[in-house]
Short mmCIF file of C-alpha atoms in Angstrom, two decimals:
data_model
loop_
_atom_site.label_atom_id
_atom_site.label_comp_id
_atom_site.label_asym_id
_atom_site.label_seq_id
_atom_site.Cartn_x
_atom_site.Cartn_y
_atom_site.Cartn_z
CA UNK E 1098 0.05 0.10 -0.19
CA UNK E 1099 1.18 3.22 -1.07
CA UNK E 1100 2.18 5.44 1.74
CA UNK E 1101 -0.05 9.19 1.63
CA UNK E 1102 -1.03 11.87 3.05
CA UNK E 1103 -4.72 11.56 3.43
CA UNK E 1104 -7.38 14.32 3.29
CA UNK E 1105 -8.38 13.99 6.73
CA UNK E 1106 -4.83 14.01 7.93
CA UNK E 1107 -4.68 17.51 5.78
CA UNK E 1108 -7.83 18.07 7.09
CA UNK E 1109 -6.84 17.28 11.20
CA UNK E 1110 -4.07 19.76 10.61
CA UNK E 1111 -5.60 22.83 9.12
CA UNK E 1112 -7.95 22.36 12.38
CA UNK E 1113 -5.25 22.21 14.60
CA UNK E 1114 -3.48 25.07 13.15
CA UNK E 1115 -6.27 27.52 12.38
CA UNK E 1116 -7.48 26.96 16.38
CA UNK E 1117 -10.85 25.14 16.03
CA UNK E 1118 -10.40 23.09 19.03
CA UNK E 1119 -13.68 20.90 18.46
CA UNK E 1120 -13.21 20.19 14.89
CA UNK E 1121 -9.69 19.23 15.06
CA UNK E 1122 -10.41 17.14 18.34
CA UNK E 1123 -13.39 15.00 16.63
CA UNK E 1124 -10.94 14.75 13.25
CA UNK E 1125 -8.09 13.91 15.07
CA UNK E 1126 -10.10 11.16 16.89
CA UNK E 1127 -11.39 9.99 13.57
CA UNK E 1128 -8.09 9.51 11.93
CA UNK E 1129 -6.72 6.11 11.40
CA UNK E 1130 -4.25 5.81 13.57
CA UNK E 1131 -2.14 3.28 11.84
CA UNK E 1132 -1.81 4.94 8.40
CA UNK E 1133 -1.26 8.80 11.09
CA UNK E 1134 1.69 7.14 12.40
CA UNK E 1135 2.92 7.83 8.89
CA UNK E 1136 0.81 9.99 7.05
CA UNK E 1137 0.26 12.69 9.90
CA UNK E 1138 3.84 12.43 11.41
CA UNK E 1139 4.78 13.00 8.18
CA UNK E 1140 2.75 16.16 7.52
CA UNK E 1141 3.86 17.46 11.51
CA UNK E 1142 7.69 17.43 10.17
CA UNK E 1143 7.27 18.73 6.62
CA UNK E 1144 4.64 21.47 7.98
CA UNK E 1145 7.77 22.40 10.53
CA UNK E 1146 10.11 22.28 7.65
CA UNK E 1147 8.43 24.47 5.66
CA UNK E 1148 7.27 27.27 8.02
CA UNK E 1149 11.24 27.43 9.31
CA UNK E 1150 11.92 27.83 5.67
CA UNK E 1151 8.95 30.59 5.09
CA UNK E 1152 10.36 32.20 8.10
CA UNK E 1153 13.92 32.31 8.43
CA UNK E 1154 15.53 31.09 5.06
CA UNK E 1155 15.22 34.61 3.54
CA UNK E 1156 18.38 35.16 6.26
CA UNK E 1157 18.39 35.33 10.11
CA UNK E 1158 20.77 35.06 12.99
CA UNK E 1159 20.80 33.20 15.95
CA UNK E 1160 19.41 36.11 18.10
CA UNK E 1161 16.29 35.32 16.11
CA UNK E 1162 15.95 31.95 16.33
CA UNK E 1163 16.34 32.50 20.02
CA UNK E 1164 13.80 35.11 20.06
CA UNK E 1165 11.20 33.50 18.13
CA UNK E 1166 11.93 30.36 20.63
CA UNK E 1167 11.72 32.76 23.51
CA UNK E 1168 8.32 33.87 22.23
CA UNK E 1169 7.26 30.37 22.02
CA UNK E 1170 7.51 29.44 25.07
CA UNK E 1171 6.37 32.46 26.94
CA UNK E 1172 3.13 31.88 24.98
CA UNK E 1173 1.69 29.60 27.61
CA UNK E 1174 2.61 27.58 30.39
CA UNK E 1175 1.77 24.49 28.65
CA UNK E 1176 4.03 25.75 25.33
CA UNK E 1177 6.70 26.45 28.04
CA UNK E 1178 6.90 22.39 29.02
CA UNK E 1179 5.69 21.51 25.48
CA UNK E 1180 9.17 23.12 23.89
CA UNK E 1181 12.90 21.97 24.86
CA UNK E 1182 14.28 25.40 24.08
CA UNK E 1183 17.73 24.03 23.22
CA UNK E 1184 15.95 21.16 21.01
CA UNK E 1185 14.13 23.55 19.53
CA UNK E 1186 16.88 26.05 18.53
CA UNK E 1187 18.85 22.90 17.15
CA UNK E 1188 15.71 21.67 15.09
CA UNK E 1189 15.31 24.79 13.54
CA UNK E 1190 18.73 25.54 12.85
CA UNK E 1191 19.22 21.88 11.29
CA UNK E 1192 15.92 22.71 8.87
CA UNK E 1193 18.01 26.04 7.72
CA UNK E 1194 21.29 23.87 6.82
CA UNK E 1195 23.43 24.13 10.05
CA UNK E 1196 25.36 20.68 10.51
CA UNK E 1197 24.11 20.70 14.10
CA UNK E 1198 23.49 17.49 15.84
CA UNK E 1199 19.74 16.59 15.89
CA UNK E 1200 19.98 12.80 16.51
CA UNK E 1201 19.82 12.40 20.05
CA UNK E 1202 16.55 14.77 20.35
CA UNK E 1203 14.18 11.90 21.68
CA UNK E 1204 10.75 11.52 19.67
CA UNK E 1205 8.45 13.51 22.08
CA UNK E 1206 10.70 16.62 22.16
CA UNK E 1207 11.03 16.79 18.35
CA UNK E 1208 7.89 16.36 18.04
CA UNK E 1209 6.30 18.49 20.77
CA UNK E 1210 8.76 21.51 19.56
CA UNK E 1211 8.20 20.65 15.84
CA UNK E 1212 4.61 20.93 16.26
CA UNK E 1213 4.71 24.53 18.56
CA UNK E 1214 6.81 25.77 15.87
CA UNK E 1215 4.66 25.27 13.14
CA UNK E 1216 1.56 26.67 15.13
CA UNK E 1217 3.55 29.44 16.22
CA UNK E 1218 5.10 30.63 12.88
CA UNK E 1219 1.35 30.24 11.01
CA UNK E 1220 0.08 32.19 14.07
CA UNK E 1221 3.02 34.86 13.49
CA UNK E 1222 2.50 35.26 9.60
CA UNK E 1223 -1.32 35.67 10.15
CA UNK E 1224 -2.23 33.18 7.81
CA UNK E 1225 -5.19 34.02 5.87
CA UNK E 1226 -7.40 30.71 4.67
CA UNK E 1227 -6.59 30.71 1.04
CA UNK E 1228 -2.88 31.27 2.62
CA UNK E 1229 -3.39 28.52 4.88
CA UNK E 1230 -4.22 26.46 2.32
CA UNK E 1231 -1.96 27.41 -0.20
CA UNK E 1232 0.66 26.57 2.65
CA UNK E 1233 -0.38 23.19 3.52
CA UNK E 1234 -0.66 22.41 -0.37
CA UNK E 1235 2.87 22.56 -0.45
CA UNK E 1236 3.33 20.84 3.24
CA UNK E 1237 1.59 17.60 1.66
CA UNK E 1238 3.60 18.09 -1.46
CA UNK E 1239 6.35 17.56 0.84
CA UNK E 1240 5.15 15.20 3.13
CA UNK E 1241 4.01 12.68 -0.05
CA UNK E 1242 7.72 13.17 -1.31
CA UNK E 1243 9.08 12.26 1.97
CA UNK E 1244 6.59 9.11 2.86
CA UNK E 1245 7.53 8.39 -1.20
CA UNK E 1246 10.85 8.04 -0.77
CA UNK E 1247 10.92 6.33 2.92
CA UNK E 1248 8.92 3.36 0.81
CA UNK E 1249 11.38 3.35 -1.74
CA UNK E 1250 13.92 2.73 0.98
CA UNK O 1105 54.78 87.41 -15.03
CA UNK O 1106 51.66 85.95 -13.72
CA UNK O 1107 49.76 83.22 -15.08
CA UNK O 1108 47.04 85.11 -17.23
CA UNK O 1109 50.49 86.62 -18.82
CA UNK O 1110 51.66 83.61 -19.28
CA UNK O 1111 48.33 82.19 -21.13
CA UNK O 1112 48.08 85.45 -23.44
CA UNK O 1113 51.46 85.74 -24.90
CA UNK O 1114 52.24 84.09 -27.90
CA UNK O 1115 52.90 80.34 -27.06
CA UNK O 1116 56.26 80.58 -29.53
CA UNK O 1117 57.91 83.02 -27.06
CA UNK O 1118 57.93 80.11 -24.15
CA UNK O 1119 59.69 77.27 -26.89
CA UNK O 1120 57.13 74.75 -25.94
CA UNK O 1121 54.97 74.73 -28.97
CA UNK O 1122 54.52 71.61 -30.80
CA UNK O 1123 55.62 71.15 -33.95
CA UNK O 1124 52.51 71.92 -36.57
CA UNK O 1125 50.18 73.43 -33.68
CA UNK O 1126 49.00 76.84 -35.02
CA UNK O 1127 50.28 79.76 -33.54
CA UNK O 1128 49.32 80.88 -29.62
CA UNK O 1129 48.66 84.48 -30.75
CA UNK O 1130 45.80 83.09 -33.46
CA UNK O 1131 44.41 80.28 -31.27
CA UNK O 1132 43.91 82.71 -27.94
CA UNK O 1133 42.37 85.59 -30.68
CA UNK O 1134 39.99 82.52 -32.10
CA UNK O 1135 39.84 81.32 -28.44
CA UNK O 1136 38.37 84.69 -26.54
CA UNK O 1137 37.91 86.95 -29.74
CA UNK O 1138 39.09 89.53 -30.97
CA UNK O 1139 40.36 92.23 -28.13
CA UNK O 1140 38.67 94.99 -29.57
CA UNK O 1141 35.39 93.19 -29.83
CA UNK O 1142 32.49 92.87 -26.97
CA UNK O 1143 33.09 89.12 -26.85
CA UNK O 1144 36.65 89.34 -26.50
CA UNK O 1145 36.90 91.91 -23.60
CA UNK O 1146 33.85 90.04 -21.79
CA UNK O 1147 35.80 86.76 -22.39
CA UNK O 1148 39.48 88.27 -20.70
CA UNK O 1149 37.39 90.32 -17.91
CA UNK O 1150 36.23 86.65 -16.97
CA UNK O 1151 39.55 84.68 -17.04
CA UNK O 1152 41.19 87.86 -15.03
CA UNK O 1153 38.62 87.28 -12.93
CA UNK O 1154 39.21 83.80 -12.47
CA UNK O 1155 43.06 84.15 -11.56
CA UNK O 1156 42.10 86.84 -9.51
CA UNK O 1157 39.93 85.03 -7.01
CA UNK O 1158 42.40 82.18 -7.35
CA UNK O 1159 44.72 82.31 -4.12
CA UNK O 1160 46.83 79.28 -4.34
CA UNK O 1161 44.58 77.83 -1.22
CA UNK O 1162 44.50 73.58 -1.55
CA UNK O 1163 40.59 74.13 -1.25
CA UNK O 1164 40.79 75.67 -4.56
CA UNK O 1165 41.06 72.24 -6.31
CA UNK O 1166 40.26 70.21 -3.25
CA UNK O 1167 44.18 69.02 -3.71
CA UNK O 1168 47.25 69.44 -1.94
CA UNK O 1169 50.26 70.88 -3.27
CA UNK O 1170 51.94 67.83 -3.52
CA UNK O 1171 49.21 66.11 -5.12
CA UNK O 1172 49.54 67.58 -8.15
CA UNK O 1173 49.59 64.63 -10.81
CA UNK O 1174 52.83 64.50 -12.98
CA UNK O 1175 52.65 66.70 -15.92
CA UNK O 1176 53.05 62.70 -18.10
CA UNK O 1177 50.28 61.59 -16.62
CA UNK O 1178 46.94 61.01 -18.80
CA UNK O 1179 44.73 62.00 -16.25
CA UNK O 1180 46.85 65.33 -15.28
CA UNK O 1181 44.43 67.20 -17.77
CA UNK O 1182 42.59 68.71 -14.60
CA UNK O 1183 44.79 71.17 -12.42
CA UNK O 1184 45.89 70.34 -8.97
CA UNK O 1185 47.40 73.48 -8.51
CA UNK O 1186 47.87 76.82 -9.89
CA UNK O 1187 51.35 75.89 -11.12
CA UNK O 1188 50.11 73.11 -12.53
CA UNK O 1189 47.08 74.65 -14.66
CA UNK O 1190 49.79 77.70 -15.73
CA UNK O 1191 51.75 75.19 -16.95
CA UNK O 1192 49.42 73.08 -19.35
CA UNK O 1193 48.35 76.40 -19.83
CA UNK O 1194 51.04 77.51 -21.62
CA UNK O 1195 51.62 74.25 -23.40
CA UNK O 1196 49.27 72.80 -25.85
CA UNK O 1197 45.54 73.68 -25.93
CA UNK O 1198 42.79 71.18 -26.33
CA UNK O 1199 42.23 72.28 -29.87
CA UNK O 1200 45.82 71.47 -30.36
CA UNK O 1201 45.60 68.22 -29.27
CA UNK O 1202 42.41 67.53 -31.02
CA UNK O 1203 44.16 68.42 -34.13
CA UNK O 1204 47.02 66.29 -33.63
CA UNK O 1205 44.91 63.48 -33.10
CA UNK O 1206 41.89 63.89 -35.28
CA UNK O 1207 43.46 66.07 -37.80
CA UNK O 1208 42.25 69.72 -38.34
CA UNK O 1209 38.58 70.59 -37.91
CA UNK O 1210 36.30 71.05 -40.89
CA UNK O 1211 34.84 74.46 -40.91
CA UNK O 1212 31.49 73.43 -39.20
CA UNK O 1213 33.63 71.85 -36.13
CA UNK O 1214 35.38 75.25 -35.52
CA UNK O 1215 35.59 75.88 -32.04
CA UNK O 1216 33.41 78.71 -30.40
CA UNK O 1217 34.87 81.84 -29.71
CA UNK O 1218 34.39 81.62 -25.99
CA UNK O 1219 35.96 77.95 -25.74
CA UNK O 1220 38.22 78.96 -22.93
CA UNK O 1221 35.43 79.59 -20.82
CA UNK O 1222 34.73 76.06 -20.90
CA UNK O 1223 38.21 75.12 -20.23
CA UNK O 1224 38.05 76.64 -16.73
CA UNK O 1225 34.30 75.05 -15.84
CA UNK O 1226 34.53 73.72 -12.61
CA UNK O 1227 37.49 75.97 -11.67
CA UNK O 1228 37.84 77.93 -9.23
CA UNK O 1229 37.78 81.08 -11.52
CA UNK O 1230 34.08 79.56 -12.72
CA UNK O 1231 31.18 82.38 -13.03
CA UNK O 1232 27.69 82.24 -14.16
CA UNK O 1233 28.46 83.86 -16.95
CA UNK O 1234 31.11 82.28 -18.44
CA UNK O 1235 28.56 79.00 -17.98
CA UNK O 1236 26.05 80.55 -19.71
CA UNK O 1237 28.30 81.97 -22.35
CA UNK O 1238 30.18 78.72 -22.38
CA UNK O 1239 29.13 77.04 -25.78
CA UNK O 1240 28.91 73.50 -25.54
CA UNK O 1241 31.73 71.10 -26.59
CA UNK O 1242 31.76 69.30 -29.78
CA UNK O 1243 30.21 65.68 -29.14
CA UNK O 1244 33.02 62.98 -28.97
CA UNK O 1245 30.61 60.58 -30.69
CA UNK O 1246 30.58 62.64 -33.60
CA UNK O 1247 34.23 63.83 -33.54
CA UNK O 1248 36.01 61.23 -32.33
CA UNK O 1249 37.10 57.89 -34.79
CA UNK O 1250 36.16 54.58 -33.80
CA UNK O 1251 37.10 53.41 -29.97
CA UNK O 1252 39.51 50.85 -31.14
CA UNK O 1253 41.35 53.47 -33.64
CA UNK O 1254 41.88 55.66 -30.34
CA UNK O 1255 45.13 56.24 -29.73
CA UNK O 1256 46.21 57.28 -25.84
CA UNK O 1257 45.14 60.44 -25.07
CA UNK O 1258 41.26 60.61 -26.42
CA UNK O 1259 40.92 59.76 -23.37
CA UNK O 1260 41.85 62.98 -22.19
CA UNK O 1261 39.63 64.77 -24.64
CA UNK O 1262 36.46 62.64 -24.11
CA UNK O 1263 36.75 63.56 -20.09
CA UNK O 1264 37.18 67.20 -21.20
CA UNK O 1265 34.13 66.98 -23.38
CA UNK O 1266 32.55 64.95 -20.62
CA UNK O 1267 33.39 67.87 -18.11
CA UNK O 1268 32.11 70.61 -20.15
CA UNK O 1269 28.60 68.86 -21.14
CA UNK O 1270 25.49 70.74 -19.62
CA UNK O 1271 24.67 69.28 -16.06
CA UNK O 1272 20.92 69.47 -17.21
CA UNK O 1273 22.04 66.29 -19.82
CA UNK O 1274 22.37 63.51 -17.22
CA UNK O 1275 22.67 61.40 -20.03
CA UNK O 1276 26.23 62.66 -20.70
CA UNK O 1277 27.27 61.27 -17.91
CA UNK O 1278 26.22 57.99 -17.22
CA UNK O 1279 28.52 56.54 -19.36
CA UNK O 1280 30.10 53.91 -17.72
CA UNK O 1281 33.22 51.57 -18.41
CA UNK O 1282 31.10 48.49 -18.92
CA UNK O 1283 28.85 50.66 -21.39
CA UNK O 1284 31.97 51.31 -23.22
CA UNK O 1285 32.84 48.94 -26.41
CA UNK O 1286 35.91 48.59 -24.69
CA UNK O 1287 37.89 49.82 -21.48
CA UNK O 1288 39.95 53.01 -22.01
CA UNK O 1289 43.95 52.87 -22.65
CA UNK O 1290 45.25 53.88 -19.07
CA UNK O 1291 48.17 51.49 -19.16
CA UNK O 1292 49.13 52.86 -15.72
CA UNK O 1293 45.96 52.24 -13.73
CA UNK O 1294 44.17 48.95 -13.64
CA UNK O 1295 40.89 48.75 -15.62
CA UNK O 1296 37.86 49.20 -14.06
CA UNK O 1297 35.92 46.51 -13.28
CA UNK O 1298 32.48 46.17 -15.11
CA UNK O 1299 29.04 46.22 -13.52
CA UNK O 1300 29.39 42.67 -13.70
CA UNK O 1301 32.43 42.08 -12.15
CA UNK O 1302 31.66 44.14 -9.23
CA UNK O 1303 28.34 41.78 -8.74
CA UNK O 1304 30.43 38.60 -9.13
CA UNK O 1305 33.10 39.91 -6.26
CA UNK O 1306 29.91 40.91 -4.31
CA UNK O 1307 28.48 37.93 -4.65
CA UNK O 1308 31.36 35.94 -3.28
CA UNK O 1309 31.54 38.52 -0.36
CA UNK O 1310 27.89 37.96 0.35
CA UNK O 1311 28.62 34.39 0.60
CA UNK O 1312 29.85 35.38 4.22
CA UNK O 1313 26.86 36.97 4.45
CA UNK O 1314 28.59 40.29 5.06
CA UNK O 1315 29.05 41.61 2.02
CA UNK O 1316 26.89 44.42 0.16
CA UNK O 1317 25.75 43.30 -3.32
CA UNK O 1318 25.28 46.27 -5.82
CA UNK O 1319 22.86 46.60 -8.28
CA UNK O 1320 23.90 46.82 -11.63
CA UNK O 1321 22.81 50.26 -12.78
CA UNK O 1322 23.99 52.06 -15.97
CA UNK O 1323 22.66 55.09 -14.35
CA UNK O 1324 25.67 56.69 -11.93
CA UNK O 1325 25.25 58.48 -9.04
CA UNK O 1326 28.34 60.33 -9.23
CA UNK O 1327 28.58 63.65 -9.01
CA UNK O 1328 28.69 65.44 -12.60
CA UNK O 1329 30.49 68.91 -11.76
CA UNK O 1330 33.24 66.32 -10.18
CA UNK O 1331 36.61 66.83 -11.90
CA UNK O 1332 38.24 63.76 -13.19
CA UNK O 1333 37.11 60.23 -13.20
CA UNK O 1334 35.17 60.74 -10.14
CA UNK O 1335 32.38 61.60 -11.56
CA UNK O 1336 32.54 58.29 -13.77
CA UNK O 1337 33.69 55.30 -11.12
CA UNK O 1338 30.70 55.88 -9.08
CA UNK O 1339 28.27 53.90 -11.58
CA UNK O 1340 26.80 52.04 -9.03
CA UNK O 1341 25.28 53.31 -6.23
CA UNK O 1342 26.09 50.86 -3.00
CA UNK O 1343 22.57 52.43 -1.19
CA UNK O 1344 20.70 50.54 -3.37
CA UNK O 1345 18.40 47.60 -2.16
CA UNK O 1346 19.75 43.63 -3.16
CA UNK O 1347 18.94 43.16 -6.73
CA UNK O 1348 16.13 40.53 -7.36
CA UNK O 1349 18.03 36.84 -7.22
CA UNK O 1350 19.22 35.77 -11.29
CA UNK O 1351 17.73 32.27 -12.94
CA UNK O 1352 21.06 30.70 -11.61
CA UNK O 1353 20.53 31.44 -8.43
CA UNK O 1354 16.67 30.81 -7.54
CA UNK O 1355 18.03 27.70 -9.21
CA UNK O 1356 20.47 27.21 -6.43
CA UNK O 1357 18.21 28.34 -3.92
CA UNK O 1358 15.38 25.49 -4.82
CA UNK O 1359 18.99 23.19 -5.03
CA UNK O 1360 19.92 24.32 -1.74
CA UNK O 1361 16.01 23.61 -0.35
CA UNK O 1362 16.00 19.97 -1.47
CA UNK O 1363 19.27 19.21 0.14
CA UNK O 1364 17.96 20.46 3.28
CA UNK O 1365 14.69 18.83 2.85
CA UNK O 1366 16.87 15.68 2.31
CA UNK O 1367 18.84 15.91 5.64
CA UNK O 1368 15.82 16.79 7.52
CA UNK O 1369 13.73 13.60 5.86
CA UNK O 1370 17.00 11.59 7.61
CA UNK O 1371 16.98 13.52 10.43
CA UNK O 1372 14.35 14.78 11.46
CA UNK O 1373 11.25 12.97 10.96
CA UNK O 1374 10.03 10.44 13.35
CA UNK O 1375 6.95 8.41 13.09
CA UNK O 1376 5.14 5.30 14.44
CA UNK O 1377 3.18 5.14 17.78
CA UNK O 1378 5.14 7.54 20.22
CA UNK O 1379 5.29 10.30 17.55
CA UNK O 1380 1.68 10.31 16.83
CA UNK O 1381 0.98 10.35 20.75
CA UNK O 1382 3.38 13.23 20.98
CA UNK O 1383 1.60 14.90 18.17
CA UNK O 1384 -1.89 14.17 19.85
CA UNK O 1385 -0.84 15.61 23.28
CA UNK O 1386 1.19 18.63 22.10
CA UNK O 1387 -2.09 19.08 19.47
CA UNK O 1388 -4.41 19.45 22.73
CA UNK O 1389 -2.62 21.80 24.34
CA UNK O 1390 -1.65 23.92 21.20
CA UNK O 1391 -4.89 24.10 20.00
CA UNK O 1392 -6.21 25.79 23.23
CA UNK O 1393 -3.34 28.39 23.37
CA UNK O 1394 -4.39 29.02 19.38
CA UNK O 1395 -7.92 29.30 20.03
CA UNK O 1396 -7.85 30.98 23.09
CA UNK O 1397 -8.64 34.80 22.34
CA UNK O 1398 -5.58 37.18 22.56
CA UNK O 1399 -7.02 40.15 25.17
CA UNK O 1400 -9.18 42.49 23.19
CA UNK O 1401 -9.33 45.19 25.81
CA UNK O 1402 -11.51 48.13 26.54
CA UNK O 1403 -11.32 51.88 25.86
CA UNK O 1404 -10.04 53.47 28.60
CA UNK O 1405 -12.23 55.93 30.22
CA UNK O 1406 -10.95 58.68 32.33
CA UNK O 1407 -12.94 59.97 35.33
CA UNK O 1408 -12.69 63.85 35.15
CA UNK O 1409 -11.27 65.05 38.18
CA UNK O 1410 -8.05 64.81 39.95
CA UNK O 1411 -8.76 64.27 43.87
CA UNK O 1412 -5.44 62.77 45.61
CA UNK O 1413 -6.79 59.34 47.01
CA UNK O 1414 -7.58 59.61 50.39
CA UNK O 1415 -4.63 58.48 52.92
CA UNK O 1416 -4.76 54.75 54.19
CA UNK O 1417 -6.54 53.62 57.28
CA UNK O 1418 -4.18 52.08 58.83
CA UNK O 1419 -5.01 49.51 61.62
CA UNK O 1420 -3.68 48.46 65.00
CA UNK O 1421 -0.73 47.27 64.58
CA UNK O 1422 1.60 44.99 66.76
CA UNK O 1423 3.69 47.39 67.76
CA UNK O 1424 1.38 49.92 68.63
CA UNK O 1425 -0.81 47.20 70.83
CA UNK O 1426 2.47 45.98 72.50
CA UNK O 1427 3.33 49.53 73.59
CA UNK O 1428 -0.06 50.60 75.10
CA UNK O 1429 -0.08 47.28 76.84
CA UNK O 1430 3.48 48.07 78.39
CA UNK O 1431 2.23 51.22 79.35
CA UNK O 1432 -0.86 49.83 80.89
CA UNK O 1433 1.17 47.34 82.84
CA UNK O 1434 3.59 49.98 84.02
CA UNK O 1435 0.49 52.42 85.16
CA UNK O 1436 -1.49 49.29 86.80
CA UNK O 1437 1.59 48.29 88.58
CA UNK O 1438 2.12 51.75 90.18
CA UNK O 1439 -1.49 51.85 91.27
CA UNK O 1440 -1.54 48.87 92.98
CA UNK O 1441 1.56 49.76 95.18
CA UNK O 1442 0.25 52.89 95.78
CA UNK O 1443 -3.27 51.10 96.57
CA UNK O 1444 -1.31 48.77 99.01
CA UNK O 1445 1.01 51.42 100.90
CA UNK O 1446 -2.23 53.50 100.98
CA UNK O 1447 -4.18 50.66 102.56
CA UNK O 1448 -1.14 49.74 105.09
CA UNK O 1449 -1.18 53.02 106.08
CA UNK O 1450 -4.81 53.32 106.88
CA UNK O 1451 -4.81 50.05 108.93
CA UNK O 1452 -2.09 51.40 111.04
CA UNK O 1453 -3.56 54.51 111.73
CA UNK O 1454 -6.75 52.79 112.54
CA UNK O 1455 -4.87 50.02 115.07
CA UNK O 1456 -3.43 52.93 116.61
CA UNK O 1457 -6.03 54.16 119.51
CA UNK O 1458 -5.56 50.49 120.45
CA UNK O 1459 -1.77 50.50 120.96
#
């Protein structure tokens, strides 16, 4: 069976990023967990990559990344618990092409930081509905690409 | 003999007249006009005023005395000092050089009578009259031969023609070496890099994130009133914003993103049950944060009046109570002592009659 992102997974992520609590929870509960272990996690990782690329690829300094993570963690107590600042900064720098070690970051810390960074970038960019759809289309394309390459290996 | 006399005297007196050059008196008369004509008198008066107002201070030419370029330098046509100007003035005129290079001018290209006023354009003796009366120099594009055939020294004539061009015509000054068919022949100076070369070198610097990219722009921002090369060398404005990326750069950017994506796929993509659980837990908390409306606030309403707040009303604190109890205890004790003594004395008085 070919691995690919489903429409339900994409709708779930869209509900998450647009802050629709009930819709998100309902959609997430209805997800096929088996398929979501690949597709939805791929969406989160690809969304993080695209979000960081949009946010920082035009030019950045370390202070920008530190400042961004600081703002992210200051959003709420839950955000401060979810985001390990060192891990988040390493992940962002790694995504921007820097040779920093991210292999030793555990899965929970990495996925939590990726999810939070993705949500924060979308929030700061102030994307409209159409812009969010366009962004998610790119994310889905990248996630499908990743899943396809994973399946080839 | 002052500089004015040196300029106006016959060139053959100095013995440095180049062979084949026309006689100085004829040249000067043709240039300044007949001495008894109105134009000749006016041009001579302007020239004398120029030298009278010239005090030899370095600020006159913005060049120190020691910076006077050597006489054999092709750039030395602009005077750095009065001495240099006088020496050059006693040498062959522009027309002499032009005649040597291009041959004798045709009747239609005969220089105007007030040509020397343009010779001093931008100099210390520049006056409004000399500017307004100065005729336009012939367009070098019309008179100059093919640039490939230009001998050394045409550069000087071109620059003089550029300096004498009207300031209202900036296109004359927007020529850059990159626009010329080939660089000017200046063996003693390195060739001015073209705009493309400058961009290429600045791109190398920008690789470290510290360089400043210049935008290729055929229109220079140099001061057209500046003498010499200053007006021609500033062909790029360093304050221009970055130019848009080229197609190759866009391709490189996409290649860079592709390689970064490959790395992210290998090392920053976790999947499986643990990843989904973490995503679920984080998502549940994050969606609440995203949903929570940011405080919108209310419009501030100021209450009129500026009465100060009343002083705070303090209760009885511990220190005051302790002090009060202490004083009360002392008073009570003294009262008891006094009462006991009184009682004892009374008892004694009562008992006394029976003793």
